[in-house]
mmCIF file of C-alpha atoms in Angstrom:
data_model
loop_
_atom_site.group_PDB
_atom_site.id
_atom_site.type_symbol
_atom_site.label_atom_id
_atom_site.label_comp_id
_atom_site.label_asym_id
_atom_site.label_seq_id
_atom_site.Cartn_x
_atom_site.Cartn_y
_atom_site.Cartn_z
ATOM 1 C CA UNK G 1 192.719 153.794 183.477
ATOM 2 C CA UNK G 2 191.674 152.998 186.926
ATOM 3 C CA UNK G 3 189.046 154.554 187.936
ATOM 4 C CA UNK G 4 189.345 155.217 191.917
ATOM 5 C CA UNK G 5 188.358 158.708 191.914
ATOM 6 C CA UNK G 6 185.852 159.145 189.464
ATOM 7 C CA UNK G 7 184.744 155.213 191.180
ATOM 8 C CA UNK G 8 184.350 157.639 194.360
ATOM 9 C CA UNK G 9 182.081 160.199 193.074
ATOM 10 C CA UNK G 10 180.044 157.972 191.152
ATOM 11 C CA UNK G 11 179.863 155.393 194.224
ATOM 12 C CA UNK G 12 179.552 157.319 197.094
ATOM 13 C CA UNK G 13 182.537 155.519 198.864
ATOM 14 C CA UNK G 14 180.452 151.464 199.218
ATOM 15 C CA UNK G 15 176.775 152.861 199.452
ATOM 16 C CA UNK G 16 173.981 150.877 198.263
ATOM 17 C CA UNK G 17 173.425 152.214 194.444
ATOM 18 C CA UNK G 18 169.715 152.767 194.827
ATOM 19 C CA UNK G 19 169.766 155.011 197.987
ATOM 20 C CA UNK G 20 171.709 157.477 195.896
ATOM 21 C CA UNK G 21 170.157 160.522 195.730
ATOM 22 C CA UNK G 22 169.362 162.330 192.145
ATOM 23 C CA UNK G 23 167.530 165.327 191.283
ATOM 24 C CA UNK G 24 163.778 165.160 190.843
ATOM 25 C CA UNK G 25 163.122 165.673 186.638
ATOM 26 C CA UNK G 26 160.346 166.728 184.513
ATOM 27 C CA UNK G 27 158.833 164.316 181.995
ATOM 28 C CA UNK G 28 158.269 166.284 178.718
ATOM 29 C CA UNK G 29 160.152 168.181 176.980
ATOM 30 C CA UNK G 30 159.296 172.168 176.075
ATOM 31 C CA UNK G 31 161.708 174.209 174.486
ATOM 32 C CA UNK G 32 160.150 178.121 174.048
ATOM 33 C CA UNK G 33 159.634 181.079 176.527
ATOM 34 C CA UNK G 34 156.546 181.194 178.620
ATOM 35 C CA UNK G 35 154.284 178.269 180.140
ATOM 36 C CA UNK G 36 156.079 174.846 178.454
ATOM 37 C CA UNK G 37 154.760 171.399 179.135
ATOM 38 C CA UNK G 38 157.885 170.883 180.820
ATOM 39 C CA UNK G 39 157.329 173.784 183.230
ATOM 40 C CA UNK G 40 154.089 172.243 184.163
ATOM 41 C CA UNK G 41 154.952 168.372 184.523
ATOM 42 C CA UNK G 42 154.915 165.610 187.120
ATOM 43 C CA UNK G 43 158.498 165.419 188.399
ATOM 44 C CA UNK G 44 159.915 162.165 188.537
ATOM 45 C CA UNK G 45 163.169 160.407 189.655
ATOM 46 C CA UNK G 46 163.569 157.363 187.300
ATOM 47 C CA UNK G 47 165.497 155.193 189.603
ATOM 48 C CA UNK G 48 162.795 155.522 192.672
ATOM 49 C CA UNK G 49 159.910 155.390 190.183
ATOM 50 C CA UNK G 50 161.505 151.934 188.530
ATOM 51 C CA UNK G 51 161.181 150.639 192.397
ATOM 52 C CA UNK G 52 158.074 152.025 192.956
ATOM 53 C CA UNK G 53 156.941 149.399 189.198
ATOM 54 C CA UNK G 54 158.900 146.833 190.892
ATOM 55 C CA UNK G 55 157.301 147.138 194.148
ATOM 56 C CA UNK G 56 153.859 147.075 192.840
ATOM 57 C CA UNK G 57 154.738 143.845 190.515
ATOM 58 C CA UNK G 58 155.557 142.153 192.991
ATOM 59 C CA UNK G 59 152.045 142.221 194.542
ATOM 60 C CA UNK G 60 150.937 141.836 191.310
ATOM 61 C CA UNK G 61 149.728 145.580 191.347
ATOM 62 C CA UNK G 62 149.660 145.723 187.575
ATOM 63 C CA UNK G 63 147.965 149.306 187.582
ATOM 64 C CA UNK G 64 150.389 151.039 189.928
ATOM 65 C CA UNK G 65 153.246 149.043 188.018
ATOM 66 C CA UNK G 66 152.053 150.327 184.835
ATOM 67 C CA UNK G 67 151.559 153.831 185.992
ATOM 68 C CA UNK G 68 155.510 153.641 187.666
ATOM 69 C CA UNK G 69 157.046 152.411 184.373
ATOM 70 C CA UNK G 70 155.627 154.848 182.249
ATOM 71 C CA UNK G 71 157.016 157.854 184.609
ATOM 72 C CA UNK G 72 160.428 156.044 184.198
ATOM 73 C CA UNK G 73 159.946 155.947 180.108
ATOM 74 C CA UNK G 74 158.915 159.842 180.263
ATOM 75 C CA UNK G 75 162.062 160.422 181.379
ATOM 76 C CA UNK G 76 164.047 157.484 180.031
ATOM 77 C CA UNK G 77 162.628 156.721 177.060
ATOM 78 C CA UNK G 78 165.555 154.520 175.646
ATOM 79 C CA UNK G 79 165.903 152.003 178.620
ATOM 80 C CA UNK G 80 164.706 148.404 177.690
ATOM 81 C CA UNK G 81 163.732 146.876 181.080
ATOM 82 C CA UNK G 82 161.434 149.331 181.543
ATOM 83 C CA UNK G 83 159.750 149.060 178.033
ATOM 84 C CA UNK G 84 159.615 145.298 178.918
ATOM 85 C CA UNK G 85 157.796 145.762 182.282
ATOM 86 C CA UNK G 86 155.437 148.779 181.374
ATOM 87 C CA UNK G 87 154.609 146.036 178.419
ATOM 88 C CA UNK G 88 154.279 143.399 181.485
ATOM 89 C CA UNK G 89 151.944 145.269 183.299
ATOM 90 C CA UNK G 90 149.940 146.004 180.749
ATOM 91 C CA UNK G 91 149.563 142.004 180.152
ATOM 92 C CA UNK G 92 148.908 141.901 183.630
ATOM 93 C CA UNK G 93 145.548 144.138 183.080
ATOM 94 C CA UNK G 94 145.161 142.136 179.882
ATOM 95 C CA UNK G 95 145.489 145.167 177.704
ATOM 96 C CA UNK G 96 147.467 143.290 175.138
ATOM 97 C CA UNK G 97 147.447 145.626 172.103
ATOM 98 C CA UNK G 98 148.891 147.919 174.693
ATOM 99 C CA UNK G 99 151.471 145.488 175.915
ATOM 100 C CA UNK G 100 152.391 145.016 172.171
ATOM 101 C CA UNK G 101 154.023 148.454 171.543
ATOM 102 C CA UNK G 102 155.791 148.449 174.764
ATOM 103 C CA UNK G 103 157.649 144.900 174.456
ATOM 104 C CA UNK G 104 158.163 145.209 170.699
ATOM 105 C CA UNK G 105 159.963 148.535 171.840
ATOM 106 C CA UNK G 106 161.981 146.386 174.602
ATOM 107 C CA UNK G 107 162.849 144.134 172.407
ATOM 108 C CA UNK G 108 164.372 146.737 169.935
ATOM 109 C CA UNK G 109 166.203 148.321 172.248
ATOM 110 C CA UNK G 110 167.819 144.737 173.563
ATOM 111 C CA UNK G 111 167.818 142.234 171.684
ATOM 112 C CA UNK G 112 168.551 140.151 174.428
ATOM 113 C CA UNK G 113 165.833 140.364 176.948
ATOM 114 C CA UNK G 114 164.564 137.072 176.782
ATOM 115 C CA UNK G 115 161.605 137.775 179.284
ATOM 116 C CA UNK G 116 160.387 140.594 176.620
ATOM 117 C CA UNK G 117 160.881 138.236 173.746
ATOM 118 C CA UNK G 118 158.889 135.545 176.135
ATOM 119 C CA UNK G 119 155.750 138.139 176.769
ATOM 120 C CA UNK G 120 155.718 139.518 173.174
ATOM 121 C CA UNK G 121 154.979 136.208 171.661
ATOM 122 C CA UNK G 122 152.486 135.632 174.638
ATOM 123 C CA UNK G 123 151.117 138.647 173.639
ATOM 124 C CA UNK G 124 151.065 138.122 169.907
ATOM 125 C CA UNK G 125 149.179 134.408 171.045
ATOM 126 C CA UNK G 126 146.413 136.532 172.911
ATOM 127 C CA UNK G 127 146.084 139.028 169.930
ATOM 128 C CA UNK G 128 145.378 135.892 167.429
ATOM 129 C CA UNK G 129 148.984 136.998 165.712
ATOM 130 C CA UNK G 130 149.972 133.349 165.273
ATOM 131 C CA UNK G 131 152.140 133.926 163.005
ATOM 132 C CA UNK G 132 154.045 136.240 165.204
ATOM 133 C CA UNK G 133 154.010 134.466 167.918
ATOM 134 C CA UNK G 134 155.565 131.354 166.048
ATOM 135 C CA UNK G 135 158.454 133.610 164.537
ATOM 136 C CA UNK G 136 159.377 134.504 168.138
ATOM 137 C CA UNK G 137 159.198 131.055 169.489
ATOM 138 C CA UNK G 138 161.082 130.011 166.708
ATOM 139 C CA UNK G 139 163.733 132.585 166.872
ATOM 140 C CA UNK G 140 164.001 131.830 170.580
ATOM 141 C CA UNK G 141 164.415 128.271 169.890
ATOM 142 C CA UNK G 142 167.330 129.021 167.507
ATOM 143 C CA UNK G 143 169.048 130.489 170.244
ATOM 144 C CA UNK G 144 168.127 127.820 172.752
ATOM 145 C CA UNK G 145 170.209 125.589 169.890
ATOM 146 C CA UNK G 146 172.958 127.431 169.838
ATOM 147 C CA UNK G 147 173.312 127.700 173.272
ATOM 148 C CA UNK G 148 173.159 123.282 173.488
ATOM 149 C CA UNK G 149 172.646 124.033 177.346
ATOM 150 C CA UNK G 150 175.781 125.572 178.049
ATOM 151 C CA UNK G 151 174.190 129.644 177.954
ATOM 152 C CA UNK G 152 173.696 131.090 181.679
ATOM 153 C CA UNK G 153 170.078 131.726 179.847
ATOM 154 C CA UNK G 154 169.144 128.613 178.865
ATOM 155 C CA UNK G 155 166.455 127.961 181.590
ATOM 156 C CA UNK G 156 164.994 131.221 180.725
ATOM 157 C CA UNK G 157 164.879 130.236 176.875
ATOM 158 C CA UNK G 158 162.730 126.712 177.311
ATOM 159 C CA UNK G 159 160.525 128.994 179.805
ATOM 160 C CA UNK G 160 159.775 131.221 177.202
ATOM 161 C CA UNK G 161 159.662 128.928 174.656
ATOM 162 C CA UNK G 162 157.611 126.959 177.315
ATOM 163 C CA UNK G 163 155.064 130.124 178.025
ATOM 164 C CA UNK G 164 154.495 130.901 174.073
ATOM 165 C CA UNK G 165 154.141 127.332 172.861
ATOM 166 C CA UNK G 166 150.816 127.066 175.858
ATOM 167 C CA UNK G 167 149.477 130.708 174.982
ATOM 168 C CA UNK G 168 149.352 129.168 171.239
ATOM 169 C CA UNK G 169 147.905 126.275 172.104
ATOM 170 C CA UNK G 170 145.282 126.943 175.157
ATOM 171 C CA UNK G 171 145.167 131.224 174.477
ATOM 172 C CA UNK G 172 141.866 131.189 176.645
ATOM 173 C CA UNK G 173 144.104 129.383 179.775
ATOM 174 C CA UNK G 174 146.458 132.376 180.051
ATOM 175 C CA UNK G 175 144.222 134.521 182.983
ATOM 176 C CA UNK G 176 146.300 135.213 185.275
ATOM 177 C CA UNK G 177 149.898 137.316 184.220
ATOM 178 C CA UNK G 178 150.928 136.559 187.405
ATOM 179 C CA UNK G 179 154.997 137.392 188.283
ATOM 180 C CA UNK G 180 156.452 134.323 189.220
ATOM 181 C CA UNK G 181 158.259 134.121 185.957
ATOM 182 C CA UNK G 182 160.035 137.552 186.139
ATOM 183 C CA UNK G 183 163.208 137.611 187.777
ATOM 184 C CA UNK G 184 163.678 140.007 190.766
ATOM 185 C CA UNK G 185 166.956 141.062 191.719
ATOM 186 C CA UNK G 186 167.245 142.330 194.910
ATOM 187 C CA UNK G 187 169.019 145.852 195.081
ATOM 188 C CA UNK G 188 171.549 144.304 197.245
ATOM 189 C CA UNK G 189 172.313 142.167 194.311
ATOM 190 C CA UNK G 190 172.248 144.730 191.882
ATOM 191 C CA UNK G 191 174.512 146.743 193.714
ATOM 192 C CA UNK G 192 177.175 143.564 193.776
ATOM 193 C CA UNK G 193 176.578 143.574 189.870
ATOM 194 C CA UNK G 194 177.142 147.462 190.185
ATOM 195 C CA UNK G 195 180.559 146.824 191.493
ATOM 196 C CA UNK G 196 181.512 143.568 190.125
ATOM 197 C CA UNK G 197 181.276 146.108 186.782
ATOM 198 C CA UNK G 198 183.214 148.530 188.269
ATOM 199 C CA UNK G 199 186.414 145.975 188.954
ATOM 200 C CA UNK G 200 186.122 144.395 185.387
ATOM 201 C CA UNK G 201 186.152 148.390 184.017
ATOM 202 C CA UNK G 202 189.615 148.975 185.687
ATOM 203 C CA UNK G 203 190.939 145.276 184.597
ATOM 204 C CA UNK G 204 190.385 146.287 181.221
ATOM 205 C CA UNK G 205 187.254 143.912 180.503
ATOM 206 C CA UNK G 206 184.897 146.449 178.944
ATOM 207 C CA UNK G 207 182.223 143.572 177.241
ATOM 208 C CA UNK G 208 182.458 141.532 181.025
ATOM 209 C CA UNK G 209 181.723 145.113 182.371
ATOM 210 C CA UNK G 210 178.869 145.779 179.851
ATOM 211 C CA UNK G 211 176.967 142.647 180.202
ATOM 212 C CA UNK G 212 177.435 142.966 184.014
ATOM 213 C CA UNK G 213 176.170 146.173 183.858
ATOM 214 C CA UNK G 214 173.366 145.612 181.863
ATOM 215 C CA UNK G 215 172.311 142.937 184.617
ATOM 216 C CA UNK G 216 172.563 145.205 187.105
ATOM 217 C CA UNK G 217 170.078 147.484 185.148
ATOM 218 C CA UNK G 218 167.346 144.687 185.799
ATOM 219 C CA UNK G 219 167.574 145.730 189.428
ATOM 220 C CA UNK G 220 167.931 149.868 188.863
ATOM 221 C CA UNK G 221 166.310 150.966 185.956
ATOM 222 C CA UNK G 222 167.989 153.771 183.538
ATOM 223 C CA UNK G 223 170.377 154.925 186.808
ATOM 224 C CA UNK G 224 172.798 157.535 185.766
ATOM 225 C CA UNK G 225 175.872 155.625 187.392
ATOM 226 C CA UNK G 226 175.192 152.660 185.716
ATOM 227 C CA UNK G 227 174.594 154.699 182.422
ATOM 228 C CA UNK G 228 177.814 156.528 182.798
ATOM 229 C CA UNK G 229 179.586 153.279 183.124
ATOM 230 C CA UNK G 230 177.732 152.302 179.901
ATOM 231 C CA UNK G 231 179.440 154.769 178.021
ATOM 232 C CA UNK G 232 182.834 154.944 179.470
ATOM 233 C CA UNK G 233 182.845 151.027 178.532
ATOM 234 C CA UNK G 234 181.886 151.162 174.838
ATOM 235 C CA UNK G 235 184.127 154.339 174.594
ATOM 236 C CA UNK G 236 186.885 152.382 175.840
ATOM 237 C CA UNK G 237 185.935 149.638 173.074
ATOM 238 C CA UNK G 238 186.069 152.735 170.567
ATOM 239 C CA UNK G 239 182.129 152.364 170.059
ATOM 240 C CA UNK G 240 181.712 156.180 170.462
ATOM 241 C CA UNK G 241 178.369 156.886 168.999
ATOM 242 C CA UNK G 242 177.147 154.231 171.233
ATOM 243 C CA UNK G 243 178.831 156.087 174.214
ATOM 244 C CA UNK G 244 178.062 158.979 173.517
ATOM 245 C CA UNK G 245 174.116 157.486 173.669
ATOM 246 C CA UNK G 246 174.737 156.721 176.682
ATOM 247 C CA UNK G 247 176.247 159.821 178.292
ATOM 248 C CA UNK G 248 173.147 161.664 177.145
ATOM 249 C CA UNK G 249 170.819 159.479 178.590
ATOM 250 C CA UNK G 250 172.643 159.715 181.873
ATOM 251 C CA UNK G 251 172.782 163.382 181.741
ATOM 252 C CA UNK G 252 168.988 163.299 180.465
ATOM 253 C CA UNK G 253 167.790 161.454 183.682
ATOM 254 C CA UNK G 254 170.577 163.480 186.042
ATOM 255 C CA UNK G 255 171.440 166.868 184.178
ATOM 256 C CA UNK G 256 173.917 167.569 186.785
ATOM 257 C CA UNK G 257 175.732 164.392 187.069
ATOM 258 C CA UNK G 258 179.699 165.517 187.089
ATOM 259 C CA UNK G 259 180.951 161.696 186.016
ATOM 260 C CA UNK G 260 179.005 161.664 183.102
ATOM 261 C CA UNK G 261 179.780 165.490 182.237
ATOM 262 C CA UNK G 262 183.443 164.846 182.358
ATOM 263 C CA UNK G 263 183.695 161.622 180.236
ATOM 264 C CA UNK G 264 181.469 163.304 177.698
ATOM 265 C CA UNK G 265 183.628 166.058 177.228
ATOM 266 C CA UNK G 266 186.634 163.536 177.111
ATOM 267 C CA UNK G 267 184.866 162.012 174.201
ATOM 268 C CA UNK G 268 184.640 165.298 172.879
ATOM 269 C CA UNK G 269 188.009 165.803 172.999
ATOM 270 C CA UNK G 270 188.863 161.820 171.439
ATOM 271 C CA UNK G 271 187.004 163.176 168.282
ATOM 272 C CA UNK G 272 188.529 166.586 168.112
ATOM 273 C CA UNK G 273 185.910 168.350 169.528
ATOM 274 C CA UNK G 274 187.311 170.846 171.716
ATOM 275 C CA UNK G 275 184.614 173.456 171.548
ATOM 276 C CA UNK G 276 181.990 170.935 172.890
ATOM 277 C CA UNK G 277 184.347 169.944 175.414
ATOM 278 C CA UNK G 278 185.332 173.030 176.827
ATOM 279 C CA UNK G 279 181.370 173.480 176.885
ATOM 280 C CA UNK G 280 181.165 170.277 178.954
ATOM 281 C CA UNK G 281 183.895 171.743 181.491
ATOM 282 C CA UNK G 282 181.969 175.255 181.769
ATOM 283 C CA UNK G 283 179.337 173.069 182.882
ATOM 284 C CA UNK G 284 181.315 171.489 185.514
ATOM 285 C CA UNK G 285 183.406 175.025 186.701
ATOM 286 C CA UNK G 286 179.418 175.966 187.602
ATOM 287 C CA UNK G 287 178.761 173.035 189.517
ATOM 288 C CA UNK G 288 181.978 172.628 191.045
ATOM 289 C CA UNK G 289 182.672 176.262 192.418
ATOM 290 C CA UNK G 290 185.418 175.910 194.704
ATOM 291 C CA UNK G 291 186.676 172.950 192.359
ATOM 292 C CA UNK G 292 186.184 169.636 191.884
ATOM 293 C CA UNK G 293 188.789 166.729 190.292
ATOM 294 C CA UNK G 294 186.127 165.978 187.468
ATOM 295 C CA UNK G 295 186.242 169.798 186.407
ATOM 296 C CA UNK G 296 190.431 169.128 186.679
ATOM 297 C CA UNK G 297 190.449 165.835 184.830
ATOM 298 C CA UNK G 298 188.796 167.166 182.250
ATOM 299 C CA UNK G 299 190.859 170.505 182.638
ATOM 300 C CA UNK G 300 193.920 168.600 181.924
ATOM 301 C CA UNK G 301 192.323 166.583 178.555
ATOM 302 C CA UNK G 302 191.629 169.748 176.711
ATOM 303 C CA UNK G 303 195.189 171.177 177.569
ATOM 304 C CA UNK G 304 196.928 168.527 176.530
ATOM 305 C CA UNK G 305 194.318 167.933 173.423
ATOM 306 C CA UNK G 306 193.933 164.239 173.730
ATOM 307 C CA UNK G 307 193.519 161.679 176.077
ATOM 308 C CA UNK G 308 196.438 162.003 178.703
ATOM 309 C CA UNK G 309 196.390 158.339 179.500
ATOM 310 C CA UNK G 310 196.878 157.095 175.617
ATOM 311 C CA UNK G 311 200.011 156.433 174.215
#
């Protein structure tokens, strides 16, 4: 499937990704009648606050970074890069038992951040966790084997292997977390990522598309475009409970975000569940009330009662 129009909405024709603009949305949740948490909350947009923590890392602003991240986790509480940088910036104010449950977090999430892996056996170091500390070294050092220099990574593995070896050796030398080992990508880059993704999607590469994706995260945060994407990749790679993951953390940071709405209710309707996907479209015929081709596409998928581009 290629993926011009939806490509459209989600795009905004070539605009930068980042300068997109969402809804504002409260961190907490709240379910009964009355005054609810969620009624009375900060508002936050998870893409600008994930700037904001970037912004302030940069300068080494480790208290404005921390306070950024954790608004982006209130509202995206699944996305890895930004349990790896709220852990950062706690390092950074050298709250390390802090920094522990964030990056250990990050780290479950993906597996592959090495820069979380690299702080949370820092981290362990500073806490007197040797043992810890080791094991992550080690592990990262089993993948620095594997890679035998050929992994796009591999200068990031021997820093981190670098950066936990001298925390275990010389703990009292590591004063200042400063951010000269974190990559930075520029939004500018991120949005070539963004759309580098994008072309791989409609050539049919859905693990090129992921990883790209996921690098592209580095530069956004949890953004719902790149989320959506997420999920319409791993669907497409029949991983649907993973996809499905992902379409509700799109929709949790942008509850009005039509893309994500309509490929949800198309994997509704993959896994014969028409009644949830005709919920999905109601929630599209509201947005979209003199029409829109998301509410149509979708439209089409429940008549037909499968996808109308399978064979």
């Amino acid at each position: 499937m290629t993926l011009t129009r939806t490509s459209f909405a989600l795009l905004l024709g070539t605009a930068p990704l980042i300068i997109m603009t969402t809804p504002l949305f409260a961190a907490g949740g709240g379910g009964g009648g009355g005054s609810s948490p969620s009624a009375s909350a900060a508002q936050y947009d998870p893409a600008v606050e994930y700037q904001k923590g970037i912004a302030a890392l940069k300068v080494k602003d480790f208290k404005g970074a921390k306070t950024a991240f954790d608004h982006v986790i209130a509202v995206a509480p699944r996305d890895a890069n930004s349990h790896y940088l709220a852990g950062f910036s706690r390092t950074g104010l050298k709250d390390w038992k802090g920094a522990k449950r964030y990056l250990e977090k990050a780290v479950k999430l993906d597996a592959n951040l090495i820069g979380a892996h690299r702080e949370l056996g820092v981290t362990y170091a500073m806490l007197g966790d040797k043992a810890k500390a080791t094991a992550t070294k080690s592990a990262l050092e089993t993948k620095s084997s594997s890679c035998a220099g050929t992994c796009p990574e591999t200068a990031d593995l021997k820093a981190a292997i670098d950066a936990i070896a001298a925390a275990l050796a010389a703990p009292a030398k590591v004063s200042d977390r400063g951010t000269e080992s974190l990559l930075f990508a520029s939004t500018a880059k991120g949005d070539s990522l963004y759309l580098g993704a994008v072309a791989e999607i409609n050539e049919g590469r859905y693990e090129a598309a992921i990883a790209t994706l996921k690098s592209s995260q580095s530069s956004f945060g949890p953004h719902p475009d790149i989320l959506t994407y997420l999920g319409f990749a791993n669907r497409k790679l029949g991983r649907f409970d993973e996809a499905e993951r992902y379409y509700r953390d799109a929709l949790a940071v942008a509850p009005n975000h039509r893309g994500a709405t309509e490929y949800f209710g198309e994997l509704m309707v993959e896994r014969g569940d028409m009644a949830g996907a005709k919920m999905m479209l109601a929630r599209l015929d509201t947005q979209c009330q003199f029409g829109c081709a998301e509410a149509e596409e979708l439209r089409r998928w429940i008549a037909e009662g499968r996808s109308p581009h399978s064979s």
